[in-house]
Short mmCIF file of C-alpha atoms in Angstrom, two decimals:
data_model
loop_
_atom_site.label_atom_id
_atom_site.label_comp_id
_atom_site.label_asym_id
_atom_site.label_seq_id
_atom_site.Cartn_x
_atom_site.Cartn_y
_atom_site.Cartn_z
CA MET A 1 2.74 -36.08 11.27
CA ASN A 2 2.83 -36.91 15.06
CA GLU A 3 1.22 -34.56 17.28
CA ASN A 4 2.41 -34.16 20.88
CA THR A 5 1.25 -31.45 23.47
CA VAL A 6 4.15 -29.72 25.05
CA LEU A 7 2.22 -27.32 27.27
CA ASN A 8 -1.51 -27.44 27.80
CA SER A 9 -3.84 -24.80 28.69
CA ASP A 10 -2.92 -24.74 32.33
CA GLU A 11 0.70 -24.84 31.69
CA VAL A 12 0.52 -22.24 29.41
CA ALA A 13 -0.84 -19.71 31.86
CA VAL A 14 1.68 -20.95 34.47
CA VAL A 15 4.49 -20.38 32.14
CA ILE A 16 3.41 -16.82 31.01
CA LYS A 17 3.15 -15.95 34.93
CA ARG A 18 6.58 -16.93 35.71
CA LEU A 19 7.92 -14.98 32.70
CA ALA A 20 5.87 -11.85 33.63
CA GLY A 21 7.68 -12.34 37.10
CA GLU A 22 11.19 -12.73 35.67
CA ILE A 23 10.65 -9.49 33.50
CA PHE A 24 9.20 -7.80 36.38
CA GLN A 25 11.95 -8.66 38.68
CA LYS A 26 14.78 -7.77 36.20
CA ALA A 27 13.07 -4.34 35.32
CA GLY A 28 13.54 -3.51 39.11
CA GLY A 29 10.83 -0.93 38.95
CA GLU A 30 11.90 0.72 35.72
CA CYS A 31 9.19 1.44 32.90
CA ILE A 32 9.45 -1.10 30.40
CA ALA A 33 7.88 -1.57 27.17
CA LEU A 34 6.41 -4.96 25.72
CA VAL A 35 6.43 -5.00 22.09
CA GLY A 36 4.52 -8.12 20.38
CA ILE A 37 5.30 -9.00 16.92
CA GLN A 38 2.50 -9.82 14.70
CA THR A 39 0.43 -11.95 15.15
CA ARG A 40 0.63 -14.26 18.22
CA GLY A 41 3.71 -12.27 19.87
CA VAL A 42 1.12 -9.61 20.19
CA THR A 43 -0.98 -12.26 22.07
CA LEU A 44 1.88 -13.19 24.22
CA ALA A 45 2.69 -9.40 24.96
CA ASP A 46 -1.04 -8.85 25.67
CA ARG A 47 -1.05 -11.70 28.34
CA LEU A 48 2.27 -10.40 29.78
CA ALA A 49 0.71 -7.35 30.20
CA VAL A 50 -2.42 -8.78 32.33
CA GLU A 51 0.33 -10.26 34.64
CA LEU A 52 2.44 -7.24 34.80
CA SER A 53 -0.38 -5.00 35.71
CA ALA A 54 -1.38 -7.58 38.59
CA LEU A 55 2.32 -7.26 39.71
CA GLY A 56 1.91 -3.46 39.69
CA ALA A 57 4.56 -3.03 37.31
CA SER A 58 4.67 0.04 34.92
CA PHE A 59 4.87 -0.67 31.26
CA GLU A 60 3.99 0.42 27.74
CA GLN A 61 2.87 -1.84 24.98
CA GLY A 62 3.25 -1.89 21.10
CA THR A 63 3.00 -4.10 18.19
CA LEU A 64 5.38 -4.86 15.18
CA ASP A 65 4.70 -6.33 11.70
CA ILE A 66 7.81 -7.46 10.18
CA SER A 67 7.06 -8.41 6.71
CA LEU A 68 8.77 -5.57 4.97
CA TYR A 69 11.67 -6.52 6.74
CA ARG A 70 11.86 -10.25 5.74
CA ASP A 71 15.09 -11.28 4.20
CA ASP A 72 13.01 -13.93 2.06
CA LEU A 73 10.52 -11.66 0.32
CA SER A 74 12.05 -11.82 -3.14
CA ASN A 75 11.87 -15.60 -2.79
CA LEU A 76 8.35 -15.88 -1.99
CA ALA A 77 5.46 -17.21 -4.34
CA ALA A 78 3.04 -15.15 -2.43
CA LEU A 79 3.25 -12.18 -0.64
CA PRO A 80 2.76 -11.83 3.26
CA HIS A 81 -0.46 -9.61 4.45
CA ILE A 82 0.97 -6.62 6.21
CA GLU A 83 -0.52 -6.32 9.87
CA SER A 84 0.03 -2.99 11.58
CA SER A 85 2.85 -1.86 13.55
CA GLU A 86 1.69 0.44 16.41
CA ILE A 87 4.48 1.89 18.64
CA PRO A 88 2.71 4.50 20.88
CA PHE A 89 5.83 5.40 22.81
CA ASP A 90 9.25 7.10 22.39
CA VAL A 91 11.59 4.30 21.33
CA GLU A 92 14.37 6.62 22.06
CA GLY A 93 16.03 5.39 25.30
CA ALA A 94 13.15 2.80 25.99
CA HIS A 95 13.71 -0.33 27.63
CA ILE A 96 11.99 -2.80 25.11
CA VAL A 97 10.94 -6.52 25.62
CA LEU A 98 10.25 -8.20 22.10
CA CYS A 99 7.61 -10.74 22.63
CA ASP A 100 6.93 -13.60 20.13
CA ASP A 101 5.50 -17.30 20.52
CA VAL A 102 8.23 -19.37 18.94
CA LEU A 103 12.08 -18.59 18.54
CA PHE A 104 13.23 -20.59 15.88
CA THR A 105 15.93 -19.63 13.15
CA GLY A 106 16.26 -16.27 14.66
CA ARG A 107 15.57 -14.43 11.54
CA THR A 108 11.96 -13.02 12.66
CA ILE A 109 14.32 -11.52 15.78
CA ARG A 110 16.53 -9.89 13.40
CA ALA A 111 13.95 -8.36 11.33
CA ALA A 112 11.97 -7.10 14.26
CA MET A 113 15.39 -5.57 15.77
CA ASN A 114 15.93 -3.43 12.24
CA VAL A 115 12.24 -2.30 12.48
CA LEU A 116 12.59 -1.09 15.97
CA LEU A 117 15.81 0.68 15.32
CA ASP A 118 13.88 2.53 12.40
CA TYR A 119 11.99 4.08 15.06
CA GLY A 120 14.68 5.17 17.10
CA ARG A 121 17.51 4.36 19.56
CA PRO A 122 16.35 2.02 22.56
CA ALA A 123 18.23 1.64 25.59
CA CYS A 124 18.12 -2.19 25.32
CA ILE A 125 15.94 -4.82 23.62
CA GLU A 126 15.23 -8.19 25.49
CA LEU A 127 13.50 -11.12 24.06
CA ALA A 128 10.70 -13.03 25.65
CA VAL A 129 9.28 -16.44 23.93
CA LEU A 130 6.95 -19.13 24.82
CA ALA A 131 8.68 -21.72 23.25
CA ASP A 132 12.30 -21.89 21.96
CA ARG A 133 12.66 -24.74 19.59
CA GLY A 134 16.19 -24.40 18.71
CA ARG A 135 17.84 -24.51 15.56
CA ARG A 136 19.02 -20.98 15.21
CA GLU A 137 20.49 -19.67 12.00
CA LEU A 138 21.82 -16.26 13.35
CA PRO A 139 23.47 -15.42 16.69
CA ILE A 140 20.27 -14.68 18.84
CA SER A 141 19.13 -15.88 22.04
CA ALA A 142 16.11 -15.02 24.15
CA ASP A 143 16.34 -13.49 27.55
CA TYR A 144 13.01 -15.07 29.17
CA THR A 145 12.25 -18.69 27.87
CA GLY A 146 8.84 -20.22 28.55
CA VAL A 147 10.03 -23.73 27.51
CA LYS A 148 12.79 -25.31 25.55
CA ILE A 149 12.43 -28.17 23.14
CA GLU A 150 14.47 -30.29 20.96
CA THR A 151 13.08 -30.09 17.42
CA GLY A 152 14.03 -31.71 14.09
CA LYS A 153 14.31 -29.67 11.13
CA GLU A 154 11.15 -30.65 9.47
CA ASP A 155 9.18 -30.62 12.61
CA TYR A 156 6.53 -28.01 13.21
CA LEU A 157 5.92 -26.27 16.37
CA ARG A 158 2.75 -24.30 16.98
CA VAL A 159 1.64 -22.04 19.59
CA HIS A 160 -2.26 -21.79 19.82
CA PHE A 161 -4.03 -19.17 21.73
CA GLN A 162 -7.58 -18.76 22.58
CA GLU A 163 -7.59 -15.34 20.78
CA THR A 164 -6.60 -16.60 17.53
CA ASP A 165 -6.93 -20.51 17.69
CA GLN A 166 -9.98 -21.17 20.33
CA GLU A 167 -7.39 -23.16 22.66
CA ASP A 168 -4.13 -22.26 24.73
CA ARG A 169 -1.71 -25.22 23.85
CA VAL A 170 1.92 -25.63 22.51
CA ILE A 171 1.91 -28.42 19.94
CA HIS A 172 4.97 -30.18 18.72
CA TYR A 173 4.54 -32.22 15.34
CA THR A 174 7.41 -34.73 14.59
CA ALA A 175 8.03 -35.70 10.94
CA GLU A 176 7.49 -39.30 10.86
CA ALA A 177 9.95 -42.03 9.83
CA GLN A 178 13.07 -40.49 11.68
CA MET B 1 7.36 -16.96 9.62
CA SER B 2 4.94 -19.12 7.93
CA THR B 3 1.35 -19.12 9.27
CA GLN B 4 0.39 -15.42 8.09
CA GLU B 5 -2.26 -14.69 5.39
CA LEU B 6 -0.66 -14.83 1.95
CA LEU B 7 -1.58 -11.83 -0.80
CA GLN B 8 -1.87 -12.86 -4.42
CA THR B 9 0.46 -11.11 -6.82
CA ARG B 10 0.52 -10.26 -10.34
CA LYS B 11 3.40 -9.01 -12.62
CA ASP B 12 1.64 -5.72 -14.08
CA LEU B 13 -0.72 -2.91 -13.22
CA LEU B 14 -2.33 -1.67 -16.45
CA THR B 15 -5.86 -0.90 -15.95
CA ILE B 16 -8.39 -1.25 -12.68
CA GLY B 17 -10.61 -3.77 -14.91
CA ASP B 18 -7.42 -6.17 -14.49
CA LEU B 19 -8.19 -6.24 -10.62
CA SER B 20 -10.80 -8.03 -8.79
CA ARG B 21 -12.68 -6.37 -5.83
CA GLU B 22 -11.04 -8.58 -3.51
CA GLU B 23 -7.36 -7.63 -4.89
CA ILE B 24 -8.51 -3.98 -4.85
CA LEU B 25 -9.18 -4.14 -1.17
CA GLN B 26 -5.99 -6.02 -0.73
CA ILE B 27 -4.10 -3.19 -2.06
CA LEU B 28 -5.88 -0.40 -0.25
CA ASP B 29 -5.43 -2.58 3.19
CA THR B 30 -1.60 -2.63 2.47
CA ALA B 31 -1.50 0.95 1.66
CA LYS B 32 -2.44 1.78 5.41
CA PRO B 33 0.82 0.41 7.04
CA PHE B 34 2.48 2.18 4.86
CA LYS B 35 1.03 5.25 5.38
CA ASP B 36 1.79 4.67 8.94
CA LEU B 37 5.45 4.80 8.11
CA PHE B 38 5.28 8.27 7.36
CA THR B 39 5.24 9.26 11.09
CA ARG B 40 8.47 7.19 11.85
CA SER B 41 11.76 8.73 12.14
CA VAL B 42 13.02 6.59 9.40
CA LYS B 43 10.50 6.65 6.73
CA LYS B 44 12.18 3.79 4.79
CA VAL B 45 11.62 -0.13 4.77
CA PRO B 46 14.31 -2.42 3.47
CA THR B 47 11.36 -4.47 1.28
CA LEU B 48 12.74 -3.70 -2.60
CA ARG B 49 16.44 -3.26 -1.48
CA GLY B 50 18.35 -4.00 -4.54
CA LYS B 51 15.74 -3.89 -7.07
CA THR B 52 15.66 -0.98 -9.54
CA VAL B 53 12.53 0.89 -10.31
CA LEU B 54 12.58 2.94 -13.66
CA ASN B 55 10.27 5.87 -14.63
CA LEU B 56 9.92 6.07 -18.21
CA PHE B 57 7.89 8.83 -18.97
CA TYR B 58 7.09 9.68 -22.50
CA GLU B 59 4.98 12.64 -21.48
CA PRO B 60 5.83 15.44 -19.10
CA SER B 61 4.94 14.91 -15.32
CA THR B 62 6.09 16.25 -12.24
CA ARG B 63 3.69 14.99 -9.81
CA THR B 64 3.06 11.40 -10.66
CA ARG B 65 6.70 10.94 -11.19
CA THR B 66 7.55 12.41 -8.05
CA SER B 67 5.31 10.39 -6.30
CA PHE B 68 6.53 7.33 -7.78
CA GLU B 69 10.04 8.21 -6.91
CA ILE B 70 9.55 8.90 -3.55
CA ALA B 71 7.17 5.52 -3.10
CA ALA B 72 9.97 3.49 -4.88
CA LYS B 73 12.82 5.26 -2.58
CA ARG B 74 10.83 4.62 0.61
CA LEU B 75 10.69 0.77 -0.50
CA SER B 76 14.73 1.22 -0.66
CA ALA B 77 14.67 0.52 -4.27
CA ASP B 78 17.11 2.51 -6.46
CA VAL B 79 15.29 4.91 -8.75
CA THR B 80 16.32 6.12 -12.29
CA ASN B 81 14.19 8.44 -14.21
CA PHE B 82 14.50 7.84 -17.93
CA ALA B 83 14.18 11.60 -19.32
CA VAL B 84 12.80 11.10 -22.83
CA SER B 85 13.43 14.41 -23.98
CA THR B 86 17.14 13.84 -23.94
CA SER B 87 17.38 10.27 -24.65
CA SER B 88 17.68 8.35 -27.75
CA VAL B 89 13.84 8.32 -28.56
CA VAL B 90 14.33 11.76 -30.13
CA LYS B 91 17.13 10.12 -32.10
CA GLY B 92 14.24 7.96 -33.40
CA GLU B 93 14.50 4.60 -31.53
CA SER B 94 11.68 2.36 -31.54
CA ILE B 95 9.95 1.62 -28.12
CA LEU B 96 10.61 -1.82 -28.41
CA ASP B 97 14.28 -1.32 -28.69
CA THR B 98 14.10 1.22 -25.83
CA ILE B 99 12.73 -1.88 -23.82
CA ASP B 100 15.25 -4.29 -25.17
CA THR B 101 18.02 -1.82 -24.03
CA LEU B 102 16.47 -1.12 -20.38
CA GLN B 103 15.89 -5.14 -20.17
CA ALA B 104 19.53 -5.59 -20.66
CA MET B 105 20.27 -3.22 -17.76
CA GLN B 106 18.28 -5.36 -15.39
CA VAL B 107 15.49 -3.27 -14.47
CA ASP B 108 12.71 -4.82 -12.49
CA TYR B 109 9.94 -2.24 -12.44
CA MET B 110 9.08 0.15 -14.97
CA ILE B 111 6.82 2.96 -14.39
CA VAL B 112 5.21 4.06 -17.85
CA ARG B 113 3.44 6.95 -18.94
CA HIS B 114 2.86 7.69 -22.74
CA SER B 115 0.24 9.87 -24.40
CA VAL B 116 -0.72 6.94 -26.88
CA SER B 117 -3.33 4.47 -25.13
CA GLY B 118 -2.00 1.01 -25.02
CA VAL B 119 1.91 1.46 -24.65
CA PRO B 120 2.40 0.13 -21.31
CA GLU B 121 0.38 -2.77 -22.14
CA TYR B 122 2.74 -3.08 -25.17
CA ILE B 123 5.68 -2.74 -23.15
CA ALA B 124 4.49 -5.11 -20.16
CA ARG B 125 4.17 -7.80 -23.19
CA HIS B 126 7.89 -7.35 -24.01
CA THR B 127 9.53 -6.96 -20.73
CA HIS B 128 10.22 -9.33 -17.61
CA ALA B 129 9.92 -6.35 -15.61
CA ALA B 130 6.56 -5.35 -13.51
CA VAL B 131 5.10 -2.60 -15.39
CA VAL B 132 2.81 0.20 -13.78
CA ASN B 133 0.83 2.15 -16.09
CA ALA B 134 1.30 5.86 -14.86
CA GLY B 135 -1.29 7.03 -17.48
CA ASP B 136 -1.42 6.45 -21.02
CA GLY B 137 -3.32 8.46 -23.44
CA HIS B 138 -7.04 8.83 -22.68
CA HIS B 139 -7.27 5.32 -21.46
CA ALA B 140 -6.41 4.53 -17.82
CA HIS B 141 -4.40 5.94 -14.72
CA PRO B 142 -4.90 3.19 -12.27
CA THR B 143 -2.77 4.42 -9.86
CA GLN B 144 -4.59 7.83 -9.54
CA ALA B 145 -7.70 5.72 -9.16
CA MET B 146 -6.34 3.76 -6.36
CA LEU B 147 -5.11 6.51 -4.37
CA ASP B 148 -8.68 8.40 -4.60
CA ALA B 149 -10.34 5.03 -3.51
CA PHE B 150 -7.84 4.88 -0.50
CA THR B 151 -8.87 8.43 0.05
CA PHE B 152 -12.37 8.03 -0.17
CA ARG B 153 -12.14 5.03 2.24
CA GLU B 154 -10.33 6.94 4.64
CA VAL B 155 -13.47 9.05 5.00
CA TYR B 156 -16.13 6.33 4.31
CA SER B 157 -14.97 2.91 5.67
CA GLU B 158 -17.79 1.47 4.20
CA MET B 159 -18.29 2.53 0.53
CA THR B 160 -21.11 0.57 -0.86
CA GLY B 161 -24.29 2.74 -1.15
CA LYS B 162 -22.02 6.02 -1.17
CA ARG B 163 -22.33 8.58 -3.98
CA ILE B 164 -19.52 10.48 -6.11
CA VAL B 165 -19.71 12.79 -9.08
CA VAL B 166 -17.08 13.02 -11.31
CA ALA B 167 -17.35 16.39 -12.84
CA GLY B 168 -15.58 17.87 -15.75
CA ASP B 169 -13.84 16.98 -19.05
CA ILE B 170 -14.68 13.36 -19.08
CA LEU B 171 -13.83 12.75 -22.92
CA HIS B 172 -10.01 13.59 -22.55
CA SER B 173 -9.65 12.17 -18.76
CA ARG B 174 -8.07 8.83 -18.14
CA VAL B 175 -8.24 9.57 -14.46
CA ALA B 176 -12.08 9.85 -14.78
CA ARG B 177 -12.17 6.49 -16.76
CA SER B 178 -10.03 4.63 -13.97
CA VAL B 179 -12.06 6.38 -11.19
CA PHE B 180 -15.38 5.40 -12.82
CA GLU B 181 -14.14 1.69 -12.63
CA VAL B 182 -12.49 1.34 -9.26
CA MET B 183 -15.68 3.40 -7.25
CA HIS B 184 -18.05 1.01 -9.38
CA ILE B 185 -16.16 -2.17 -8.35
CA LEU B 186 -16.21 -1.02 -4.79
CA GLY B 187 -19.81 -0.34 -4.84
CA VAL B 188 -19.98 3.57 -5.00
CA GLU B 189 -23.01 4.85 -7.08
CA VAL B 190 -21.20 6.77 -9.79
CA ALA B 191 -22.45 9.91 -11.71
CA THR B 192 -20.82 12.41 -14.07
CA PHE B 193 -21.26 16.04 -14.86
CA GLY B 194 -19.78 18.29 -17.63
CA PRO B 195 -20.20 20.05 -21.15
CA ALA B 196 -22.00 17.56 -23.40
CA THR B 197 -19.25 18.33 -25.99
CA LEU B 198 -16.85 16.69 -23.07
CA VAL B 199 -18.82 13.75 -21.88
CA PRO B 200 -18.46 10.84 -24.23
CA GLU B 201 -21.08 8.60 -25.74
CA THR B 202 -19.24 5.47 -24.83
CA ILE B 203 -19.48 6.27 -21.11
CA PRO B 204 -19.87 2.95 -18.98
CA SER B 205 -23.88 2.25 -18.77
CA TYR B 206 -23.33 2.33 -14.93
CA VAL B 207 -22.64 5.88 -14.86
CA LYS B 208 -25.65 8.42 -14.43
CA ILE B 209 -25.35 11.35 -16.67
CA LEU B 210 -26.22 14.90 -14.64
CA ARG B 211 -26.95 17.73 -16.84
CA SER B 212 -26.86 20.69 -14.66
CA PHE B 213 -25.29 21.54 -11.16
CA ASP B 214 -29.03 21.38 -9.99
CA GLU B 215 -29.12 17.83 -10.88
CA VAL B 216 -25.84 17.33 -9.07
CA LEU B 217 -27.16 18.76 -5.77
CA GLU B 218 -30.40 16.36 -6.22
CA PHE B 219 -27.93 13.27 -6.54
CA ASP B 220 -26.48 14.71 -3.44
CA PRO B 221 -22.97 13.06 -3.75
CA HIS B 222 -20.62 12.22 -0.63
CA VAL B 223 -18.05 13.31 -2.66
CA LEU B 224 -17.47 15.75 -5.67
CA TYR B 225 -14.41 14.81 -7.78
CA LEU B 226 -13.46 17.79 -10.01
CA LEU B 227 -11.21 17.01 -13.07
CA ARG B 228 -8.59 19.17 -14.10
CA LEU B 229 -9.77 21.53 -17.45
CA GLN B 230 -7.03 21.35 -19.89
CA LEU B 231 -6.86 24.93 -20.99
CA GLU B 232 -5.88 23.85 -24.72
CA ARG B 233 -9.18 22.36 -25.02
CA GLN B 234 -10.92 25.81 -25.17
CA LYS B 235 -9.12 26.28 -28.34
CA ALA B 236 -10.59 23.25 -29.88
CA ASN B 237 -14.17 24.86 -29.35
CA PHE B 238 -15.27 22.35 -26.80
CA PHE B 239 -16.36 25.16 -24.52
CA PRO B 240 -16.78 28.94 -25.14
CA SER B 241 -14.83 30.27 -22.52
CA MET B 242 -13.18 29.72 -19.11
CA ARG B 243 -15.79 32.10 -17.29
CA GLU B 244 -18.59 30.04 -18.78
CA TYR B 245 -17.05 26.98 -17.84
CA HIS B 246 -16.93 28.05 -14.29
CA LYS B 247 -20.32 29.20 -14.34
CA LEU B 248 -21.98 26.55 -15.81
CA TYR B 249 -19.70 23.32 -14.37
CA GLY B 250 -17.47 24.80 -11.63
CA VAL B 251 -17.96 25.25 -7.96
CA THR B 252 -18.91 28.86 -7.58
CA THR B 253 -19.13 30.79 -4.30
CA GLU B 254 -22.74 30.14 -4.18
CA ARG B 255 -22.49 26.54 -4.96
CA PHE B 256 -19.53 25.96 -2.52
CA LYS B 257 -22.06 27.52 0.01
CA ILE B 258 -24.30 24.88 -0.63
CA LEU B 259 -22.00 22.01 -0.82
CA ARG B 260 -20.34 23.28 2.58
CA GLU B 261 -23.47 23.27 4.51
CA ARG B 262 -24.17 19.70 3.44
CA GLY B 263 -20.57 18.57 4.22
CA THR B 264 -19.92 17.41 0.81
CA TRP B 265 -16.15 16.44 0.33
CA ILE B 266 -14.08 17.56 -2.31
CA MET B 267 -11.48 15.60 -4.21
CA HIS B 268 -9.47 16.91 -7.28
CA PRO B 269 -6.26 15.11 -8.82
CA GLY B 270 -4.34 18.54 -9.44
CA PRO B 271 -3.15 20.42 -10.68
CA VAL B 272 -6.07 22.91 -9.93
CA ASN B 273 -7.02 25.72 -11.99
CA ARG B 274 -8.35 28.09 -9.48
CA GLY B 275 -11.26 30.11 -10.70
CA VAL B 276 -12.24 27.38 -13.26
CA GLU B 277 -13.08 24.12 -11.75
CA LEU B 278 -13.35 25.70 -8.31
CA VAL B 279 -13.29 29.02 -6.36
CA ASP B 280 -10.33 29.76 -3.95
CA ASP B 281 -12.30 29.14 -0.97
CA VAL B 282 -12.63 25.61 -1.47
CA MET B 283 -8.75 25.17 -1.33
CA THR B 284 -9.04 25.93 2.56
CA TYR B 285 -11.95 24.02 3.08
CA SER B 286 -11.54 21.39 5.72
CA ARG B 287 -13.40 18.75 3.77
CA THR B 288 -11.10 19.51 0.61
CA LEU B 289 -9.03 16.35 0.34
CA ILE B 290 -6.36 17.36 -2.59
CA ASN B 291 -3.71 17.33 -0.05
CA GLN B 292 -4.45 13.99 1.46
CA GLN B 293 -4.82 12.66 -1.99
CA VAL B 294 -1.04 13.72 -2.57
CA GLU B 295 0.22 11.90 0.72
CA ASN B 296 -1.99 9.02 -0.04
CA GLY B 297 -0.50 8.81 -3.43
CA ILE B 298 3.02 7.82 -1.92
CA ALA B 299 1.45 5.11 0.31
CA THR B 300 -0.91 3.69 -2.21
CA ARG B 301 2.08 3.69 -4.97
CA MET B 302 4.19 1.51 -2.25
CA ALA B 303 1.39 -0.94 -1.84
CA ILE B 304 1.27 -1.36 -5.28
CA LEU B 305 4.89 -1.85 -5.96
CA TYR B 306 4.50 -4.08 -2.93
CA HIS B 307 2.04 -6.06 -4.69
CA LEU B 308 3.65 -6.84 -8.08
CA THR B 309 6.26 -9.35 -8.88
CA PRO B 310 8.63 -9.27 -11.61
CA GLU B 311 9.34 -12.00 -14.00
CA GLU B 312 12.63 -13.85 -13.17
CA GLN B 313 15.25 -12.07 -15.24
CA LYS B 314 17.26 -13.88 -18.00
CA ARG B 315 20.62 -12.79 -18.36
CA LEU B 316 22.01 -12.34 -21.94
CA PRO B 317 24.21 -15.58 -23.12
CA LEU B 318 27.86 -15.19 -22.78
CA PRO B 319 29.99 -15.24 -26.09
CA GLU B 320 31.17 -18.83 -25.41
CA GLU B 321 27.67 -19.71 -25.03
CA ILE B 322 26.67 -18.40 -28.22
CA ARG B 323 30.06 -20.07 -30.01
CA ALA B 324 28.76 -23.31 -28.56
#
């Protein structure tokens, strides 16, 4: 595997700041709810929250674990560990911004939307991702995208955050001999 | 969807002894997010959508069966209750033939209760379905013990070094056996208390035997776990009378006063015989966890069903395949 840094630590910070700015502008003073998908989507939501606070935006925050809504559970050899889902606000009528680190097939987002809809009927759900690597398998797109990268099917795109991986970095691993 | 920590799985849950400490903790950790679902407007998750869960109860049970039924339904499984009294079992069908029949119906999970120890294990060996022991004879009741451990852990997140007394009819209790095991594995000091006629000699060596309520108070348990006294045992002369049992081994008004002052938690697998295992006041005591045990039973059983994986079902051969 060849390793290629897509965003370094400084660039990650700049991109998150930009995403927060876009979310703030579009919200136009309306209260929004940032919902991070476990695990790195939660970190992204936390980072966006810091930036939104600095902008003086009003927002709420929650976390989601989508394991129980996966469409491939019965094909897995081992089961995913279930993290907590905490939605401390009323989903009914809320303006939700789902946050995840990487957008790939779209299946995680599909699952996340189903989880949210089981809490209530939000006014709208938007999607913010740090990196979009393309290759969608469902008709899903992001409203706020940090960086877009062309990737091969066998490639890996990894987002590292200080909190979980001791560094801020977006890495593209390319399969050799393409 | 790939970088998450993965859990080990198994086909069946037959006794607590099959599980490692790590596996027990994994299941208890998983039960927590399931319990959180109960506060949502939609209490169901689609995890077992399209799977079939069969309640196979050869012994009457309302509580455990209902708990499993709700647990399976909240995982979106289809649940069928196999009512033994109206089934072909009364017509003389063997257990194995029943299992073959159910297997042909492509059941994914079987929840088995039987008055004979070892039947769930026997069934598990003969089916692709994941089998959960919901109580067999005097042998084991692992899901009850798991929900008790979950309830204990909600009160004391660190269980090591805590103390529990399991009181009552140990001899006939599958609950006691499984509770001893799970508590011991999780580092809880285990003692037992009951009429000498109802405490078997074959009790595990790590269980301390207490001979009077004074010794219970001296042991000073964090949790006092009362077992249901089965009224028919009196006829078999294991103890002289209900009143005598209550006086010697039950939580009387006097003893309850002491326990309340100490803040001792009370657990009981239900249903309760008021005035035998405990006086009425215990039922309204803030540290009585009986209703929590029931609620946690659903979350824990959801976690157990999630944890188990049936073997791949083989379809029966078609006639042309048999001819060829």
